[in-house]
XYZ file of C-alpha atoms in Angstrom:
358
model
C 7.169 -19.422 -17.850
C 7.499 -20.904 -14.376
C 9.103 -18.886 -11.614
C 12.272 -20.333 -10.111
C 12.730 -18.173 -7.026
C 10.184 -18.773 -4.305
C 9.245 -17.362 -0.912
C 6.738 -18.848 1.479
C 3.300 -17.409 2.155
C 4.041 -16.010 5.657
C 7.053 -14.082 4.313
C 5.087 -12.579 1.450
C 1.995 -11.597 3.402
C 4.022 -10.110 6.253
C 5.696 -7.906 3.628
C 2.314 -7.046 2.150
C 0.967 -6.202 5.619
C 3.847 -3.797 6.250
C 3.304 -2.146 2.853
C -0.431 -1.736 3.428
C -0.258 -0.662 7.074
C 2.326 1.976 6.164
C -0.259 3.689 3.957
C -2.492 4.121 7.027
C 0.124 6.225 8.828
C -0.737 9.217 6.613
C -4.469 9.037 7.387
C -6.187 12.364 8.085
C -9.638 13.968 8.135
C -9.148 15.699 4.774
C -9.128 12.433 2.835
C -11.284 10.424 5.264
C -14.341 12.540 4.491
C -14.876 14.169 7.886
C -13.772 14.599 11.504
C -15.664 11.670 13.077
C -12.973 9.011 13.058
C -15.111 6.402 14.803
C -17.310 6.274 11.691
C -14.276 5.005 9.815
C -14.350 1.796 11.838
C -17.106 0.740 9.462
C -14.800 1.814 6.624
C -12.314 -0.845 7.750
C -14.963 -3.566 7.577
C -16.270 -2.376 4.210
C -12.763 -2.190 2.740
C -11.974 -5.653 4.143
C -15.032 -7.284 2.586
C -14.765 -5.463 -0.737
C -11.038 -6.144 -0.954
C -11.586 -9.885 -0.599
C -14.244 -9.806 -3.331
C -12.216 -7.617 -5.682
C -9.295 -10.048 -5.439
C -11.327 -12.921 -6.935
C -10.370 -12.196 -10.588
C -6.686 -12.372 -9.628
C -7.192 -15.763 -7.995
C -9.067 -16.971 -11.079
C -6.280 -15.770 -13.374
C -3.617 -17.515 -11.308
C -5.612 -20.737 -11.022
C -5.950 -20.932 -14.806
C -2.170 -21.113 -15.243
C -1.376 -23.272 -12.243
C 1.077 -23.087 -9.354
C 4.141 -20.922 -9.900
C 3.398 -19.870 -13.493
C 3.443 -16.161 -14.346
C 0.201 -15.177 -16.113
C 1.916 -12.074 -17.529
C 4.640 -12.927 -20.047
C 4.059 -10.548 -22.960
C 2.762 -13.255 -25.296
C 0.301 -10.929 -27.077
C -1.022 -7.367 -27.141
C -3.438 -7.996 -24.242
C -0.666 -9.044 -21.866
C 1.507 -6.130 -22.960
C -1.377 -3.700 -22.418
C -2.008 -5.145 -18.950
C 1.707 -4.887 -18.147
C 1.759 -1.218 -19.197
C -1.336 -0.498 -17.084
C 0.148 -2.169 -14.005
C 3.485 -0.429 -14.493
C 1.881 3.023 -14.656
C -0.330 2.197 -11.680
C 2.587 1.262 -9.435
C 4.497 4.380 -10.487
C 1.462 6.461 -9.519
C 0.903 4.731 -6.182
C 4.587 4.819 -5.305
C 4.772 8.512 -6.156
C 1.625 9.233 -4.126
C 3.049 7.504 -1.026
C 6.293 9.453 -1.300
C 4.422 12.716 -1.905
C 2.578 12.264 1.385
C 5.831 11.518 3.188
C 7.509 14.595 1.727
C 4.564 16.750 2.815
C 4.888 15.227 6.268
C 8.597 16.076 6.459
C 8.066 19.647 5.278
C 5.066 20.115 7.565
C 6.517 18.670 10.764
C 10.323 18.756 10.496
C 11.388 21.897 8.630
C 9.925 23.744 5.604
C 13.478 24.020 4.232
C 14.199 20.321 4.773
C 15.545 18.426 1.743
C 12.607 16.049 1.553
C 13.365 15.214 -2.081
C 16.771 13.847 -1.112
C 15.224 11.670 1.605
C 12.691 10.197 -0.808
C 15.475 9.589 -3.344
C 17.348 7.573 -0.709
C 14.160 5.665 0.171
C 13.516 4.855 -3.476
C 17.141 3.902 -4.030
C 17.006 1.490 -1.102
C 13.738 0.006 -2.323
C 15.144 -0.315 -5.850
C 18.221 -2.104 -4.524
C 15.957 -4.611 -2.781
C 13.888 -5.092 -5.934
C 17.077 -5.680 -7.948
C 18.276 -8.268 -5.444
C 15.056 -10.231 -5.825
C 11.839 -11.080 -4.074
C 13.651 -13.211 -1.466
C 15.774 -10.262 -0.328
C 12.677 -8.069 -0.026
C 10.866 -10.751 1.956
C 13.771 -11.259 4.382
C 14.064 -7.526 5.000
C 10.292 -7.212 5.410
C 10.338 -9.954 8.050
C 12.658 -7.809 10.183
C 10.744 -4.603 9.421
C 7.506 -6.306 10.461
C 8.799 -6.756 13.995
C 10.142 -3.197 14.046
C 6.719 -2.050 12.867
C 4.964 -4.184 15.455
C 7.156 -3.030 18.332
C 7.190 0.624 17.256
C 3.475 1.037 16.617
C 2.599 -1.330 19.458
C 4.662 0.754 21.877
C 3.083 4.010 20.703
C -0.421 2.547 20.873
C 0.113 0.931 24.277
C 1.377 4.126 25.900
C -1.207 6.275 24.093
C -3.984 4.049 25.423
C -3.261 5.457 28.893
C -4.600 8.811 27.623
C -7.810 7.265 26.301
C -10.969 9.018 27.503
C -14.489 7.874 26.518
C -15.598 11.496 26.812
C -13.697 12.267 23.614
C -15.752 9.802 21.588
C -18.498 11.104 19.324
C -21.730 9.227 18.469
C -21.471 6.849 15.553
C -22.886 8.119 12.248
C -23.817 11.485 13.735
C -23.694 13.000 10.235
C -24.893 9.891 8.426
C -22.888 7.125 6.723
C -21.091 9.367 4.201
C -17.783 9.465 6.098
C -17.734 5.679 6.467
C -18.221 5.288 2.711
C -15.593 7.910 1.914
C -13.158 6.222 4.300
C -13.725 2.843 2.650
C -13.005 4.423 -0.736
C -9.792 5.913 0.683
C -8.596 2.588 2.092
C -9.310 0.749 -1.150
C -7.655 3.466 -3.233
C -4.381 2.969 -1.355
C -4.563 -0.835 -1.386
C -1.852 -1.780 -3.868
C -2.027 -5.408 -2.744
C -4.936 -6.032 -5.135
C -2.784 -5.205 -8.159
C 0.267 -6.958 -6.700
C -1.441 -10.343 -6.325
C -1.407 -11.521 -9.982
C 2.191 -10.335 -10.407
C 3.801 -11.566 -7.191
C 1.782 -14.590 -6.047
C 3.451 -16.921 -8.597
C 6.635 -16.443 -6.526
C 4.859 -17.605 -3.353
C 4.414 -21.125 -2.022
C 2.133 -22.357 0.727
C -1.403 -21.476 1.807
C -1.876 -18.254 -0.107
C -5.629 -17.873 0.318
C -5.459 -18.058 4.089
C -2.437 -15.759 4.089
C -4.251 -13.097 2.074
C -7.306 -13.281 4.334
C -5.180 -12.959 7.489
C -3.164 -10.100 5.999
C -6.357 -8.228 5.074
C -7.825 -8.853 8.517
C -4.595 -7.706 10.180
C -4.602 -4.431 8.226
C -8.230 -3.782 9.152
C -7.476 -4.521 12.813
C -4.403 -2.264 12.834
C -6.317 0.597 11.285
C -9.287 0.077 13.601
C -7.077 0.265 16.695
C -5.387 3.413 15.363
C -8.730 5.100 14.677
C -10.116 4.216 18.097
C -7.053 5.662 19.822
C -7.190 8.823 17.712
C -10.826 9.365 18.621
C -10.409 8.495 22.297
C -7.085 10.231 22.957
C -7.257 13.352 20.796
C -10.989 13.832 20.307
C -11.972 16.677 17.921
C -8.355 17.902 17.964
C -7.359 14.960 15.734
C -9.422 16.304 12.832
C -7.418 19.548 12.777
C -4.090 17.765 12.291
C -2.565 16.968 8.907
C -1.005 13.804 10.356
C -2.966 12.887 13.496
C -1.120 9.619 14.147
C 2.153 11.534 14.300
C 0.510 14.032 16.669
C -0.590 11.145 18.874
C 2.969 9.777 18.900
C 4.488 13.191 19.645
C 2.156 13.693 22.630
C 2.938 10.230 23.973
C 5.883 9.977 26.361
C 7.707 7.321 28.328
C 10.549 7.986 30.727
C 13.342 6.358 28.733
C 12.461 7.712 25.267
C 10.500 10.855 26.135
C 8.394 11.638 23.044
C 7.768 8.767 20.628
C 7.568 10.831 17.444
C 11.045 9.682 16.365
C 9.900 6.071 16.707
C 6.910 6.863 14.486
C 9.113 8.447 11.801
C 11.520 5.500 11.855
C 8.671 3.012 11.474
C 7.211 4.998 8.584
C 10.558 5.143 6.765
C 11.130 1.400 7.169
C 7.615 0.653 5.936
C 8.019 2.916 2.907
C 11.186 1.069 1.887
C 9.316 -2.255 1.885
C 6.349 -0.748 0.047
C 8.643 0.735 -2.614
C 10.614 -2.512 -2.968
C 7.483 -4.620 -3.518
C 6.034 -2.172 -6.025
C 9.304 -1.871 -7.928
C 9.667 -5.646 -8.056
C 6.163 -5.773 -9.536
C 7.404 -3.192 -12.060
C 10.244 -5.607 -12.913
C 7.682 -8.268 -13.774
C 5.766 -5.790 -15.941
C 8.923 -4.564 -17.682
C 9.893 -8.156 -18.485
C 6.541 -8.697 -20.204
C 6.815 -5.388 -22.086
C 10.490 -5.277 -23.051
C 11.834 -8.790 -22.598
C 14.091 -10.442 -19.997
C 17.135 -8.295 -20.796
C 15.378 -5.050 -19.856
C 13.412 -5.901 -16.730
C 15.904 -4.367 -14.277
C 16.246 -1.230 -16.371
C 12.465 -1.017 -16.441
C 12.356 -1.126 -12.637
C 14.991 1.616 -12.456
C 12.959 3.744 -14.871
C 9.846 3.156 -12.738
C 11.765 4.333 -9.658
C 12.886 7.490 -11.468
C 9.335 8.209 -12.631
C 8.001 7.642 -9.103
C 10.501 10.143 -7.755
C 9.426 12.629 -10.417
C 5.782 12.190 -9.404
C 6.716 12.733 -5.752
C 8.671 15.912 -6.498
C 5.922 17.357 -8.687
C 3.389 16.468 -6.011
C 5.186 18.777 -3.592
C 6.026 21.585 -6.013
C 2.625 21.857 -7.742
C -0.620 22.120 -5.761
C -2.684 21.184 -8.802
C -0.591 18.105 -9.535
C -0.689 17.126 -5.851
C -4.483 17.309 -5.903
C -4.581 15.095 -8.984
C -2.134 12.536 -7.556
C -3.638 12.252 -4.072
C -7.376 12.583 -4.802
C -9.284 9.555 -3.592
C -11.574 9.128 -6.606
C -8.914 8.844 -9.354
C -6.792 6.572 -7.137
C -9.823 4.411 -6.380
C -10.685 4.028 -10.064
C -7.060 3.189 -10.839
C -6.989 0.573 -8.066
C -10.244 -0.987 -9.271
C -8.892 -1.047 -12.816
C -5.475 -2.490 -11.952
C -6.608 -4.715 -9.081
C -9.865 -6.161 -10.411
C -10.762 -5.177 -13.977
C -7.365 -5.879 -15.586
C -6.965 -9.373 -14.039
C -10.590 -10.179 -14.914
C -10.248 -9.102 -18.539
C -6.897 -10.860 -18.902
C -8.403 -14.015 -17.406
C -11.313 -13.880 -19.879
C -9.001 -13.152 -22.834
C -6.623 -15.993 -22.038
C -9.544 -18.386 -21.546
C -10.916 -17.326 -24.949
C -7.525 -17.898 -26.613
C -7.174 -21.344 -25.072
C -10.665 -22.381 -26.205
C -9.983 -21.036 -29.691
C -6.678 -22.907 -29.845
C -8.311 -26.132 -28.674
C -10.959 -25.929 -31.435
C -8.344 -25.317 -34.110
């Protein structure tokens, strides 16, 4: 089946950049593997290189079917199994992102704050975008990209005035373990790997260059954020649950005073785009699993399940540990972003060769 609705490569990869960069806003020492944030600069480079390599099976799968053809259409059990895997993966990742945001709201705003209602509104907005189509998500993401750029750029520019080289620690003071753990964290939250085989058929233009630039942009954004955290906050950053928010709250300009509200607004806007992209990918999976009449209902069910994951992640410490742990998320990302496209590519190639011989 060939896709009929198209967006261009810059639109898609700007949306993907916003979705990926938003995940970096919740970065902290607990999941990064240690307090030496400068070591995580190497994590950015490792995640960049590995991400480009891990995306190769998706490119191979898409090239086999040609421009604009969905490789996932539910033609056999293998495609249905892959669709189910991707659907569950996006529910998990979406729920994990919203769990972190709820923890942030309860930790920094008010312990009695109705964080569940806020995440329901975020998911509802993202679901509305996914129902409207990939073009609507891309247009909204184009605007959010500039909000993201101006908001984070303003915070970073003003925070740079507080930068002090004396706060910096020696690189790899405790060995390379934190850099490796940080790379695992970045890859575990990189939903773009799993989104490529599902969403790229809707994209026209120079997709390879767009993906490379988007990956490089995310690494650069994260590298700048880490450098500012290390140089502006020093060891204090490691004691904060959300150090980037702390940096924004300590940064002031005369007209806006503290910039923490700007940070929260940017995070909310980014989460809407991230949810919309993931739920649209769930639509594609639901179409392969249930048929064209059920794809929107499948996306709505995925949104409801994501909200359930987010709520349980706040209410249950054990469930939160399971949802947010780097290792399980990393294995899920490797499975959905590399192994599943590779196996589906090999299976479809085998079927085509078998059909040609018969």
